[in-house]
CSV table of C-alpha atoms and ligand atoms in Angstrom, one decimal:
chain,number,residue,atom,x,y,z
A,1,MET,CA,-7.9,-10.6,-84.2
A,2,ASN,CA,-8.7,-7.8,-81.8
A,3,PRO,CA,-11.1,-8.6,-79.0
A,4,LEU,CA,-14.3,-6.6,-79.0
A,5,ARG,CA,-15.8,-5.9,-75.6
A,6,HIS,CA,-17.3,-2.4,-76.0
A,7,VAL,CA,-18.9,-0.7,-79.0
A,8,ALA,CA,-20.1,2.9,-78.7
A,9,ILE,CA,-22.4,4.4,-81.3
A,10,ILE,CA,-23.4,8.0,-82.2
A,11,MET,CA,-26.7,7.3,-83.9
A,12,ASP,CA,-26.8,10.3,-86.2
A,13,GLY,CA,-29.0,11.1,-89.2
A,14,ASN,CA,-32.5,10.4,-88.1
A,15,GLY,CA,-33.8,13.9,-88.8
A,16,ARG,CA,-32.4,14.0,-92.3
A,17,TRP,CA,-33.7,10.6,-93.1
A,18,GLY,CA,-37.2,11.6,-91.8
A,19,LEU,CA,-37.2,14.8,-93.9
A,20,ARG,CA,-36.0,13.0,-97.0
A,21,TYR,CA,-38.5,10.1,-96.9
A,22,LYS,CA,-41.5,11.2,-94.8
A,23,ASN,CA,-41.2,15.0,-94.7
A,24,SER,CA,-40.9,14.8,-90.9
A,25,ARG,CA,-37.9,14.7,-88.7
A,26,ASN,CA,-39.8,12.8,-86.0
A,27,ALA,CA,-40.6,10.0,-88.5
A,28,GLY,CA,-36.8,9.6,-88.8
A,29,HIS,CA,-36.5,9.2,-85.0
A,30,LYS,CA,-39.2,6.5,-85.1
A,31,ALA,CA,-37.4,4.7,-87.9
A,32,GLY,CA,-34.2,5.0,-86.0
A,33,LEU,CA,-35.6,3.0,-83.2
A,34,ASN,CA,-36.0,0.0,-85.6
A,35,THR,CA,-32.2,0.2,-86.2
A,36,VAL,CA,-31.6,0.2,-82.5
A,37,GLU,CA,-33.5,-3.1,-82.3
A,38,LYS,CA,-31.5,-4.6,-85.1
A,39,ILE,CA,-28.2,-3.5,-83.7
A,40,LEU,CA,-29.1,-4.8,-80.3
A,41,LYS,CA,-29.8,-8.3,-81.6
A,42,GLU,CA,-26.6,-8.2,-83.6
A,43,THR,CA,-24.6,-7.1,-80.6
A,44,VAL,CA,-25.9,-10.1,-78.6
A,45,LYS,CA,-25.1,-12.4,-81.5
A,46,ASN,CA,-21.5,-11.1,-81.6
A,47,LYS,CA,-21.2,-11.7,-77.9
A,48,ILE,CA,-20.2,-8.1,-77.2
A,49,ARG,CA,-20.4,-7.2,-73.5
A,50,PHE,CA,-21.0,-3.4,-73.6
A,51,LEU,CA,-23.0,-1.3,-76.1
A,52,THR,CA,-23.1,2.5,-75.5
A,53,LEU,CA,-25.7,4.4,-77.5
A,54,TYR,CA,-25.8,8.2,-77.7
A,55,ALA,CA,-29.4,9.0,-77.7
A,56,PHE,CA,-29.6,12.6,-76.4
A,57,SER,CA,-26.8,15.1,-75.7
A,58,THR,CA,-26.7,18.0,-73.3
A,59,GLU,CA,-26.7,20.2,-76.4
A,60,ASN,CA,-29.8,18.5,-77.9
A,61,TRP,CA,-32.0,20.7,-75.5
A,62,LYS,CA,-31.5,23.4,-78.1
A,63,ARG,CA,-33.9,21.6,-80.4
A,64,PRO,CA,-37.6,22.5,-80.8
A,65,LYS,CA,-39.8,21.3,-77.9
A,66,LYS,CA,-42.0,19.3,-80.2
A,67,GLU,CA,-39.0,17.2,-81.3
A,68,ILE,CA,-37.7,16.8,-77.8
A,69,ASN,CA,-41.1,15.7,-76.5
A,70,TYR,CA,-41.4,13.2,-79.4
A,71,LEU,CA,-38.0,11.7,-78.6
A,72,PHE,CA,-38.8,11.2,-74.9
A,73,ASP,CA,-42.2,9.7,-75.7
A,74,LEU,CA,-40.5,7.2,-78.0
A,75,LEU,CA,-38.1,6.3,-75.3
A,76,GLU,CA,-40.9,6.0,-72.7
A,77,ASN,CA,-42.9,3.6,-75.0
A,78,PHE,CA,-39.8,1.6,-75.8
A,79,LEU,CA,-39.1,1.0,-72.1
A,80,ILE,CA,-42.7,0.2,-71.3
A,81,ASN,CA,-42.9,-2.3,-74.1
A,82,ARG,CA,-39.4,-3.8,-74.2
A,83,ILE,CA,-37.8,-3.8,-70.7
A,84,GLU,CA,-39.4,-7.1,-69.7
A,85,GLU,CA,-38.0,-8.7,-72.8
A,86,LEU,CA,-34.6,-7.2,-72.4
A,87,HIS,CA,-34.6,-8.4,-68.8
A,88,LYS,CA,-35.5,-12.0,-69.9
A,89,GLN,CA,-32.5,-11.8,-72.3
A,90,ASN,CA,-30.2,-11.1,-69.4
A,91,ILE,CA,-29.5,-7.6,-70.6
A,92,LYS,CA,-28.6,-4.8,-68.2
A,93,LEU,CA,-29.6,-1.2,-68.8
A,94,LYS,CA,-27.6,1.7,-67.5
A,95,ILE,CA,-28.2,5.4,-68.0
A,96,ILE,CA,-25.3,7.6,-68.4
A,97,GLY,CA,-26.1,11.3,-68.3
A,98,PHE,CA,-28.0,13.3,-65.8
A,99,LYS,CA,-31.6,12.1,-65.2
A,100,ASN,CA,-33.6,15.3,-65.1
A,101,PHE,CA,-36.6,14.5,-67.2
A,102,SER,CA,-40.3,14.3,-66.4
A,103,PRO,CA,-40.9,12.6,-63.0
A,104,LYS,CA,-42.6,9.8,-64.9
A,105,LEU,CA,-39.7,9.2,-67.2
A,106,ASN,CA,-37.1,9.5,-64.4
A,107,LYS,CA,-39.0,6.9,-62.4
A,108,LEU,CA,-39.3,4.6,-65.4
A,109,LEU,CA,-35.6,4.9,-66.1
A,110,SER,CA,-34.6,4.2,-62.5
A,111,LEU,CA,-36.9,1.2,-62.3
A,112,SER,CA,-35.6,-0.2,-65.6
A,113,GLU,CA,-32.0,0.1,-64.3
A,114,LYS,CA,-32.9,-1.5,-61.0
A,115,LYS,CA,-34.8,-4.3,-62.6
A,116,THR,CA,-31.9,-5.3,-64.9
A,117,SER,CA,-29.0,-4.4,-62.6
A,118,LYS,CA,-27.9,-8.0,-62.1
A,119,ASN,CA,-28.0,-9.0,-65.7
A,120,LYS,CA,-24.8,-10.2,-67.3
A,121,LYS,CA,-25.0,-11.0,-71.0
A,122,LEU,CA,-24.9,-7.5,-72.4
A,123,GLN,CA,-24.8,-4.0,-70.7
A,124,ILE,CA,-26.5,-1.2,-72.7
A,125,ASN,CA,-25.3,2.2,-71.6
A,126,LEU,CA,-27.9,4.6,-72.8
A,127,ALA,CA,-26.4,8.1,-73.0
A,128,LEU,CA,-29.3,10.5,-72.2
A,129,ASN,CA,-28.8,14.2,-71.4
A,130,TYR,CA,-25.2,13.1,-71.7
A,131,GLY,CA,-22.2,15.5,-72.2
A,132,SER,CA,-18.6,14.5,-71.8
A,133,LYS,CA,-17.5,17.9,-70.6
A,134,THR,CA,-20.1,18.0,-67.9
A,135,GLU,CA,-19.1,14.5,-66.9
A,136,LEU,CA,-15.5,15.5,-66.6
A,137,ILE,CA,-16.1,18.6,-64.6
A,138,HIS,CA,-18.2,16.6,-62.2
A,139,ALA,CA,-15.3,14.1,-61.8
A,140,PHE,CA,-12.8,16.8,-61.2
A,141,LYS,CA,-15.0,18.5,-58.6
A,142,LYS,CA,-15.4,15.2,-56.7
A,143,ILE,CA,-11.7,14.6,-56.7
A,144,TYR,CA,-11.1,18.1,-55.4
A,145,LYS,CA,-13.8,17.8,-52.7
A,146,ASN,CA,-12.4,14.4,-51.5
A,147,LYS,CA,-8.9,15.8,-51.6
A,148,GLU,CA,-7.7,13.0,-53.8
A,149,ARG,CA,-5.0,12.9,-56.4
A,150,VAL,CA,-5.6,13.9,-59.9
A,151,ASN,CA,-4.6,10.8,-61.9
A,152,GLU,CA,-6.0,8.6,-64.6
A,153,LYS,CA,-7.4,6.0,-62.2
A,154,ASN,CA,-9.2,8.6,-60.1
A,155,ILE,CA,-10.6,10.5,-63.0
A,156,SER,CA,-11.9,7.3,-64.6
A,157,ASN,CA,-13.4,6.2,-61.3
A,158,TYR,CA,-15.5,9.3,-61.0
A,159,LEU,CA,-16.9,9.1,-64.6
A,160,GLN,CA,-20.3,7.6,-65.2
A,161,THR,CA,-18.5,4.8,-67.1
A,162,LYS,CA,-16.8,3.7,-64.0
A,163,ASP,CA,-16.1,-0.1,-64.1
A,164,ILE,CA,-16.9,-0.2,-67.9
A,165,PRO,CA,-13.9,-0.8,-70.2
A,166,ASP,CA,-13.2,2.1,-72.6
A,167,PRO,CA,-14.9,1.6,-76.0
A,168,ASP,CA,-12.8,-0.5,-78.4
A,169,LEU,CA,-14.9,0.8,-81.3
A,170,LEU,CA,-16.8,4.0,-82.0
A,171,ILE,CA,-19.3,4.1,-84.9
A,172,ARG,CA,-20.9,7.4,-86.0
A,173,THR,CA,-23.5,7.2,-88.7
A,174,GLY,CA,-24.9,10.1,-90.7
A,175,ASN,CA,-21.8,11.2,-92.7
A,176,THR,CA,-20.5,13.7,-90.1
A,177,LYS,CA,-17.0,13.4,-88.7
A,178,ARG,CA,-17.1,14.8,-85.2
A,179,LEU,CA,-17.5,13.6,-81.6
A,180,SER,CA,-20.2,16.0,-80.5
A,181,ASN,CA,-19.2,15.9,-76.8
A,182,PHE,CA,-19.4,12.1,-76.5
A,183,LEU,CA,-17.0,10.2,-74.2
A,184,LEU,CA,-14.0,12.5,-74.9
A,185,TRP,CA,-11.9,10.8,-72.2
A,186,GLN,CA,-13.0,7.2,-72.8
A,187,LEU,CA,-12.5,7.3,-76.6
A,188,ALA,CA,-8.7,8.2,-76.3
A,189,TYR,CA,-7.7,4.9,-78.0
A,190,SER,CA,-10.9,3.7,-79.7
A,191,GLU,CA,-11.0,2.8,-83.3
A,192,ILE,CA,-13.3,5.2,-85.0
A,193,PHE,CA,-15.6,4.5,-88.0
A,194,PHE,CA,-17.5,7.3,-89.6
A,195,GLU,CA,-20.3,5.8,-91.7
A,196,LYS,CA,-22.0,7.6,-94.6
A,197,LYS,CA,-25.4,6.0,-94.1
A,198,LEU,CA,-28.0,7.7,-92.0
A,199,TRP,CA,-28.9,5.8,-88.8
A,200,PRO,CA,-32.3,4.5,-90.0
A,201,ASP,CA,-30.6,3.0,-93.1
A,202,PHE,CA,-27.7,1.4,-91.1
A,203,ASN,CA,-28.2,-2.4,-90.8
A,204,GLU,CA,-26.8,-5.6,-89.5
A,205,LYS,CA,-24.7,-6.1,-92.6
A,206,ASP,CA,-23.1,-2.6,-92.1
A,207,PHE,CA,-22.5,-3.3,-88.4
A,208,ASN,CA,-20.8,-6.7,-89.2
A,209,ARG,CA,-18.7,-5.1,-91.9
A,210,VAL,CA,-17.4,-2.5,-89.4
A,211,ILE,CA,-16.7,-5.2,-86.8
A,212,LYS,CA,-14.8,-7.3,-89.3
A,213,SER,CA,-12.6,-4.3,-90.3
A,214,TYR,CA,-12.1,-3.4,-86.7
A,215,LYS,CA,-10.9,-6.9,-85.8
A,216,LYS,CA,-8.1,-6.6,-88.4
A,217,ILE,CA,-6.7,-3.3,-87.3
A,218,LYS,CA,-3.2,-3.2,-85.7
A,219,ARG,CA,-3.9,-1.4,-82.4
A,220,ASN,CA,-0.7,0.1,-81.2
A,221,PHE,CA,-1.5,2.0,-78.0
A,222,GLY,CA,1.7,3.9,-78.5
A,223,ASN,CA,3.8,0.8,-79.0
A,224,ILE,CA,5.1,-0.4,-82.4
B,301,IPE,C1,-29.6,11.8,-84.1
B,301,IPE,O1,-30.2,12.1,-85.3
B,301,IPE,C2,-30.5,11.5,-83.0
B,301,IPE,C3,-30.6,12.5,-82.0
B,301,IPE,C4,-29.8,13.5,-81.8
B,301,IPE,C5,-31.6,12.3,-81.0
B,301,IPE,P1,-30.4,13.7,-85.6
B,301,IPE,O2,-31.8,14.1,-85.1
B,301,IPE,O3,-29.3,14.5,-85.1
B,301,IPE,O4,-30.4,13.6,-87.2
B,301,IPE,P2,-29.9,14.7,-88.2
B,301,IPE,O5,-28.4,14.7,-87.9
B,301,IPE,O6,-30.6,16.0,-87.9
B,301,IPE,O7,-30.1,14.1,-89.5
B,302,IPE,C1,-25.1,13.8,-81.6
B,302,IPE,O1,-25.8,14.1,-82.7
B,302,IPE,C2,-26.0,13.4,-80.5
B,302,IPE,C3,-26.7,12.1,-80.7
B,302,IPE,C4,-26.6,11.3,-81.6
B,302,IPE,C5,-27.6,11.9,-79.6
B,302,IPE,P1,-26.1,15.6,-83.0
B,302,IPE,O2,-26.8,15.6,-84.3
B,302,IPE,O3,-26.8,16.2,-81.9
B,302,IPE,O4,-24.7,16.3,-83.2
B,302,IPE,P2,-24.3,17.7,-83.8
B,302,IPE,O5,-25.1,18.7,-83.1
B,302,IPE,O6,-24.7,17.6,-85.3
B,302,IPE,O7,-22.8,17.7,-83.6
B,303,MG,MG1,-27.5,15.0,-86.1
């Protein structure tokens, strides 16, 4: 049985779900938040230490302003309503990606990170305005500036996932088989599951089915 320390998820399919059932992409984003809650609970139940959720990519700025604003309002309300509870559950929140949102949201994100920084049960890495290529460029620039060696250890150390083990498992919902600039370095040896269901339809049972399959995989890491 493979140990499972870190699950990463590309939560895709909200827009299509919203259009299909409510005639609004934003309704899909709202429904997607319920799935986040479900998966969070299940992650704790499964005693997984790290959960990385892709919530907004550096490329998602291309979307209509109305949708972007709705997404950040959802996030803001989620944090205002839920951070206390997450803190009580010993959950740590870390943002990966560059925090360049409204001053109000930036502050809320920093406060939420600070408040939960010592928590130990589960670490949620929320990828917001995250892009793997930008992250890597940033790392290389730091190595160059500090005149350090270009090697695996140094590159990993300058990524925003420093001190976090690489994901064992990547799940992408929404029936699309691509990485969309997510954790390109960190996913080098992850087991990848592309799920047909749209994110708002994905549930605890699906999550546990994937985990069960993951645990049985023979992970070679180049060996035999
Ligand atoms: C993923 O769902 C969530 C975000 C990118 C914020 P999408 O909004 O990409 O949903 P689809 O892929 O358009 O259905
Ligand atoms: C990836 O989904 C980003 C998030 C889930 C936040 P997208 O829906 O933005 O990916 P592409 O653009 O279809 O590749
Ligand atoms: Mg999408």
